[in-house]
Amino acid sequence: MSFATRLEEALAGSPFAGALPPPVASFAERRGGDPAASRLPDAVLRGLARALVTRPEVAGFVSHRPAWLERVAEISPGALARRAEALAQDHALLELPLEDALDAMRLRRREEMAYAACAVLGGIEPFEAVSDFLSRVAEGILGDALALALREMRRADAAGFAVLGMGKLAGRELSYHSDLDLIFLVRGDAEQIDGAARIGQRLISYLTTMTGAGVAYEVDTRLRPSGRQGMLVTTYDAFLRYQTQEARTWEHLALLRARDVAGDDQAGALLARAHAHVLARGEAPWAELAPLRQRVELERAASPGCVALKTGPGGLMDVDFLAGGGLLERGAKALPPLPAIPALLRAAARGPRVDALLADYRTLRIVEARARWLAGRGVDTLDAQAAGPVAELVEPGLDAAGLVARLDAARGRIRAAFDAVVKAGTIEALEP
């Protein structure tokens, strides 16, 4: 049986069944004679077929990479964690000329996203493993990009330059095509800022510049003190002073989802001091957070017929606010090492309602991830009328109507939980 036929059979009974798209057929022809193609287990074959037929351009990309298919053939439970450990030790691109190294970073991201998609779409790895894996790939590329920047600037080390990862990067909750929310700090006084700013600018350039291999990551630095109006790099002292004396409640919410991810190893201690100050306040923030949440809904409302998975009523942002707001209200001696939303919420509240809320949060995140894979970009909305392919990737046999009904129910429960907390003025509303 030909490789193409095996791929077609792996799709039988699904909405993706039928003739393979030309790029996938070409992939099958080019790689069909590889030893790896003949030993793909059924689950891996199913994941590979679903990944390629839903993103045919990926098939064209990996068809020229026999080593990629060899890795895919070995996918088994725990494979993503093992692959992440191997990548963490692989810094060979730092030995390449700059242009080749930049291409290598971009190719790595594309290869590893496709690898992860095969694992999860074959039912071999859970969603959380994929999210952790994509985050660790991003951390590795970020670290290599910083090392390249220092190399090209002829600097021996980062000289106190630190990178804070914010949001989903900090909690290792990245999805396909996520951008990187970053803050740059420098240890020392204001005289160090100019040199540190040049490092930061070069680092951003190495991640965001379009090359023949695409873009590594989009970078967002708007969460820095004073946002767009603030300096790209802040000194440690200025950052701590801002967070303890000037930052607003929503900035404290963002600070709870911050982690040092590259550069100076003293940044973690600084961040712990900032976290300790914020967590010691113990003030209920709901009167401030509720109108802020409402404004986001109004400003970023989805188009008619679309589900706003992140910003809409009952979206992911409701759970983000509950997790961070709960910690601001109750405080804590320390944050979880990885400030993911489930960990933060469980640090603030416990009980069956919290468990149910996080199950609905997981549902929304899985749908968002599948929608992003299909779109090939970072989308946060779902077109209800065109949700069939997303539904099939979420759960084989699930149709668009069933997925939309599932989302409506999950979002309704999330919004009810959010409203209950706001009305009561305390996260206690989630507890028995």
XYZ file of C-alpha atoms in Angstrom:
432
model
C 0.000 0.000 0.000
C 1.401 3.395 -0.960
C 2.121 6.072 1.617
C -0.510 8.308 0.023
C -3.139 5.582 0.360
C -2.246 5.052 4.000
C -2.658 8.788 4.652
C -6.023 8.755 2.896
C -7.183 5.762 4.952
C -6.117 7.525 8.142
C -8.600 10.269 7.240
C -11.482 7.926 6.336
C -14.772 8.793 7.968
C -13.735 12.370 8.726
C -14.630 15.595 6.904
C -11.036 15.601 5.638
C -11.456 12.341 3.691
C -10.964 12.343 -0.065
C -8.163 13.101 -2.453
C -5.085 14.522 -0.750
C -4.336 18.184 -1.468
C -1.480 18.473 -3.997
C 1.177 19.493 -1.432
C 0.259 16.503 0.752
C 0.295 14.157 -2.240
C 3.732 15.512 -3.164
C 4.897 14.971 0.422
C 3.700 11.364 0.278
C 5.500 10.786 -3.012
C 8.734 12.377 -1.857
C 8.871 10.738 1.564
C 7.009 7.505 0.872
C 10.207 5.528 0.424
C 11.705 6.661 3.738
C 12.050 3.958 6.407
C 10.168 6.262 8.778
C 7.108 6.285 6.511
C 6.766 2.512 6.756
C 6.874 2.326 10.541
C 4.452 5.091 11.526
C 2.089 3.719 14.215
C -1.623 4.168 13.499
C -2.089 7.039 15.950
C 0.964 8.871 14.632
C -0.170 8.315 11.052
C -3.584 9.748 11.931
C -2.022 12.779 13.588
C 0.323 13.333 10.657
C -2.506 13.054 8.132
C -4.716 15.479 10.028
C -1.908 17.980 10.535
C -0.901 18.012 6.876
C -4.328 17.952 5.247
C -5.493 20.880 7.385
C -2.340 22.881 6.679
C -1.135 21.730 3.229
C 1.631 24.345 3.123
C 3.221 22.553 6.077
C 3.384 19.401 3.940
C 5.422 21.292 1.362
C 7.762 22.527 4.078
C 8.412 19.184 5.789
C 8.621 17.204 2.555
C 12.226 18.437 2.269
C 13.079 17.395 5.828
C 13.523 13.622 6.159
C 14.890 14.033 9.694
C 11.571 15.578 10.721
C 9.619 12.523 9.599
C 12.089 10.301 11.470
C 11.281 12.207 14.667
C 7.552 12.030 13.997
C 7.740 8.248 13.588
C 9.069 8.005 17.151
C 6.271 10.014 18.780
C 4.895 8.315 21.872
C 3.547 9.537 25.222
C 6.105 11.892 26.746
C 7.763 12.592 23.403
C 7.237 16.352 23.588
C 8.939 16.626 26.971
C 11.863 14.544 25.715
C 12.138 16.653 22.569
C 12.076 19.855 24.623
C 14.955 18.582 26.755
C 16.975 17.748 23.643
C 16.334 21.171 22.128
C 17.394 22.876 25.356
C 20.856 21.361 24.872
C 21.093 22.178 21.170
C 22.735 25.524 20.492
C 24.401 24.605 17.211
C 22.858 27.569 15.425
C 25.062 29.862 17.510
C 28.013 28.608 15.465
C 26.410 29.748 12.189
C 26.783 33.069 10.375
C 24.070 35.502 11.435
C 21.755 35.139 8.431
C 21.930 31.348 8.580
C 21.321 31.410 12.331
C 18.232 33.602 11.936
C 16.848 31.222 9.325
C 17.608 28.260 11.586
C 15.555 29.782 14.426
C 12.588 30.261 12.131
C 12.849 26.783 10.673
C 13.058 25.311 14.156
C 9.851 26.979 15.226
C 8.001 25.774 12.117
C 9.292 22.216 12.438
C 8.468 21.946 16.120
C 4.956 23.381 15.733
C 4.219 20.760 13.078
C 5.763 18.039 15.255
C 3.563 19.063 18.184
C 0.464 19.132 15.964
C 1.076 15.540 14.885
C 1.338 14.461 18.528
C -1.858 16.117 19.717
C -4.004 15.491 16.626
C -3.126 11.808 16.841
C -4.351 11.730 20.430
C -0.889 10.791 21.694
C -0.138 13.855 23.801
C -2.604 16.015 25.782
C -3.177 19.684 25.047
C -1.197 20.780 28.099
C 1.914 18.949 26.886
C 1.737 20.774 23.565
C 1.337 24.145 25.254
C 4.312 23.469 27.538
C 6.379 22.268 24.580
C 5.678 25.284 22.391
C 6.556 27.549 25.313
C 9.866 25.795 25.917
C 10.700 26.002 22.213
C 10.046 29.748 22.393
C 12.228 30.124 25.481
C 15.074 28.314 23.733
C 14.832 30.450 20.605
C 14.614 33.593 22.719
C 17.763 32.600 24.600
C 19.604 31.841 21.360
C 18.487 35.153 19.853
C 19.875 36.982 22.891
C 23.162 35.086 22.596
C 23.364 36.024 18.906
C 22.698 39.670 19.721
C 25.535 39.690 22.259
C 27.835 37.895 19.828
C 27.193 40.362 17.035
C 27.632 43.310 19.397
C 30.933 41.784 20.563
C 29.804 41.643 24.152
C 31.042 38.885 26.421
C 27.829 38.709 28.431
C 24.469 40.356 28.967
C 25.929 42.836 31.498
C 22.850 42.735 33.711
C 20.348 42.658 30.823
C 17.271 40.582 31.692
C 14.174 39.466 29.830
C 10.873 38.954 31.621
C 8.297 36.795 29.902
C 4.724 37.855 30.521
C 1.353 36.179 30.198
C 1.235 32.836 28.428
C 4.998 32.679 27.930
C 5.528 33.071 31.673
C 3.028 30.329 32.456
C 4.144 28.103 29.573
C 0.698 28.325 28.052
C 1.657 29.317 24.505
C -0.387 28.089 21.570
C 0.328 27.934 17.849
C 1.378 31.303 16.453
C 1.465 33.011 19.841
C 3.476 36.182 20.083
C 5.881 36.898 22.938
C 5.026 39.494 25.595
C 8.373 40.713 26.933
C 9.798 43.289 29.331
C 13.483 44.234 29.253
C 15.358 45.222 32.417
C 18.949 46.132 33.201
C 20.775 45.839 36.491
C 22.592 49.080 37.267
C 21.857 52.769 36.940
C 20.500 54.936 34.132
C 23.900 54.958 32.425
C 23.367 51.312 31.520
C 20.102 51.943 29.676
C 21.490 53.004 26.297
C 23.604 49.873 25.907
C 20.774 47.676 27.181
C 18.322 49.320 24.770
C 20.583 48.397 21.863
C 20.559 44.780 23.055
C 16.781 44.847 23.325
C 16.323 46.402 19.889
C 18.615 43.859 18.292
C 16.894 41.007 20.100
C 13.501 42.161 18.821
C 14.907 42.497 15.317
C 16.335 38.975 15.348
C 12.953 37.556 16.365
C 10.643 39.660 14.186
C 12.526 40.412 10.963
C 11.121 38.615 7.930
C 13.674 36.360 6.266
C 13.333 33.700 3.590
C 12.257 31.334 6.383
C 9.600 33.703 7.718
C 9.394 35.318 11.150
C 10.490 33.654 14.377
C 8.029 35.399 16.727
C 6.083 38.617 16.920
C 7.116 40.556 20.023
C 4.943 42.803 22.179
C 6.642 45.070 24.735
C 3.609 47.196 25.669
C 3.412 45.723 29.182
C 6.575 47.591 30.199
C 6.220 50.439 32.723
C 4.262 53.321 31.154
C 3.527 51.201 28.063
C 4.379 52.637 24.650
C 5.378 55.924 26.250
C 7.905 54.234 28.514
C 11.509 53.401 27.723
C 12.180 50.045 26.070
C 14.508 49.058 28.923
C 13.973 49.859 32.619
C 16.509 49.624 35.422
C 15.845 47.155 38.206
C 15.351 49.967 40.722
C 12.994 51.910 38.468
C 10.952 48.800 37.719
C 10.568 47.955 41.402
C 9.703 51.551 42.253
C 7.084 51.686 39.505
C 5.458 48.412 40.520
C 5.331 49.337 44.219
C 4.386 53.018 43.912
C 2.789 53.805 40.557
C 1.396 50.689 38.845
C -2.356 50.393 38.546
C -4.431 47.372 39.416
C -4.456 45.962 35.878
C -0.657 46.258 35.817
C -0.447 44.302 39.045
C -2.644 41.707 37.390
C -0.119 41.465 34.552
C 2.802 41.374 36.986
C 1.444 38.214 38.589
C 2.006 36.522 35.221
C 5.671 37.480 34.867
C 8.735 35.219 34.970
C 12.408 35.770 34.167
C 13.108 33.811 30.988
C 16.495 34.969 29.674
C 19.536 37.031 30.544
C 20.648 38.154 33.984
C 20.039 35.512 36.644
C 19.326 38.127 39.318
C 16.052 39.161 37.703
C 14.177 36.398 39.483
C 14.995 37.881 42.888
C 13.856 41.323 41.753
C 10.607 39.904 40.431
C 10.024 38.052 43.706
C 10.308 41.367 45.583
C 7.774 43.002 43.276
C 5.427 40.031 43.625
C 5.761 40.072 47.415
C 4.725 43.717 47.550
C 1.687 43.176 45.343
C 0.580 40.010 47.134
C 0.911 41.628 50.559
C -1.748 44.244 49.809
C -4.715 41.908 50.161
C -7.249 44.270 48.597
C -10.321 43.150 46.671
C -9.911 44.576 43.139
C -13.306 43.692 41.674
C -14.755 47.215 41.622
C -11.873 48.233 39.344
C -11.639 45.069 37.285
C -15.322 44.764 36.370
C -15.542 48.030 34.328
C -12.143 47.314 32.778
C -13.378 43.925 31.650
C -16.549 45.493 30.268
C -14.547 48.038 28.290
C -12.440 45.292 26.710
C -15.616 43.518 25.619
C -16.965 46.656 23.994
C -13.725 47.624 22.272
C -12.843 44.138 21.031
C -16.240 42.666 20.328
C -16.351 39.888 17.757
C -18.046 40.286 14.405
C -21.615 38.957 14.112
C -21.574 35.183 13.830
C -18.171 34.870 15.488
C -17.289 33.634 18.966
C -14.727 35.796 20.767
C -12.848 33.064 22.587
C -10.591 35.437 24.489
C -12.252 38.810 24.975
C -15.977 38.051 24.655
C -18.358 37.442 27.570
C -17.321 34.230 29.275
C -14.055 34.182 27.339
C -10.569 33.308 28.487
C -10.071 36.803 29.862
C -12.804 36.248 32.449
C -10.782 33.399 33.924
C -7.559 35.431 33.670
C -9.188 38.187 35.727
C -10.590 35.737 38.284
C -7.197 34.098 38.795
C -5.222 37.316 39.125
C -7.942 39.191 40.983
C -8.342 36.357 43.456
C -4.665 36.495 44.323
C -4.719 40.285 44.646
C -7.633 39.917 47.051
C -6.291 37.108 49.189
C -2.556 37.447 48.776
C -0.025 34.648 49.008
C 3.440 34.083 50.376
C 4.715 33.196 46.908
C 3.464 32.544 43.409
C 3.555 29.150 41.701
C 6.916 28.689 39.896
C 5.053 28.708 36.566
C 2.298 31.333 36.788
C -0.191 29.574 34.522
C -3.829 30.553 34.955
C -4.898 27.192 36.474
C -2.100 27.387 39.031
C -2.878 31.007 39.919
C -6.605 30.369 40.306
C -6.030 27.326 42.491
C -3.664 29.404 44.629
C -6.527 31.850 45.173
C -9.493 29.495 45.580
C -10.315 25.807 45.831
C -13.286 23.574 45.366
C -15.527 21.925 42.774
C -16.631 25.231 41.230
C -13.004 26.136 40.573
C -12.384 22.724 39.039
C -15.433 23.111 36.782
C -14.367 26.623 35.807
C -10.911 25.407 34.801
C -12.430 22.561 32.787
C -14.359 25.158 30.781
C -11.211 27.271 30.476
C -9.415 24.243 29.063
C -12.200 23.720 26.525
C -11.840 27.283 25.243
C -8.064 26.985 25.041
C -8.239 23.763 23.039
C -10.690 25.320 20.579
C -8.487 28.399 20.272
C -5.433 26.228 19.585
C -7.180 24.201 16.881
C -8.509 27.384 15.266
C -4.998 28.834 15.233
C -3.557 25.707 13.664
C -6.131 25.778 10.894
C -5.777 29.516 10.283
C -1.986 29.479 10.327
C -1.976 32.623 12.451
C -2.885 33.875 15.894
C -6.673 34.117 15.795
C -8.801 34.589 18.929
C -12.248 34.227 17.349
C -14.183 31.385 15.781
C -16.537 31.767 12.830
C -19.558 29.749 13.945
C -20.623 29.039 10.368
C -17.215 27.665 9.384
C -16.434 25.801 12.593
C -16.717 22.290 11.150
C -12.987 21.637 10.619
C -12.160 23.054 14.056
C -14.822 20.835 15.617
C -13.375 17.728 13.960
C -9.897 18.576 15.260
C -11.269 19.174 18.747
C -13.062 15.828 18.797
C -13.487 13.402 15.894
C -17.137 13.285 14.909
C -18.043 16.603 16.522
C -19.772 18.963 14.118
C -19.956 22.769 14.000
C -23.310 22.985 15.761
C -22.128 20.682 18.512
C -18.962 22.683 19.026
C -20.793 26.013 19.142
C -23.278 24.569 21.648
C -20.387 23.322 23.779
C -18.716 26.727 23.640
C -21.937 28.559 24.485
C -22.415 26.361 27.542
C -18.813 26.775 28.708
C -18.841 30.521 28.196
C -22.162 30.828 29.985
C -20.763 29.041 33.042
C -17.576 31.108 33.006
C -19.496 34.371 32.797
C -21.817 33.266 35.596
C -18.789 32.586 37.802
C -17.255 35.961 36.925
C -20.518 37.803 37.627
C -20.943 35.982 40.935
C -17.514 37.076 42.125
C -18.032 40.670 41.019
C -21.471 40.837 42.667
C -20.186 39.356 45.932
C -17.010 41.412 45.800
C -14.919 38.399 46.711
C -13.387 35.284 45.203
C -15.099 33.389 48.017
C -18.134 33.239 45.725
C -16.388 30.380 43.900
C -15.923 28.283 47.009
C -18.365 25.899 48.714
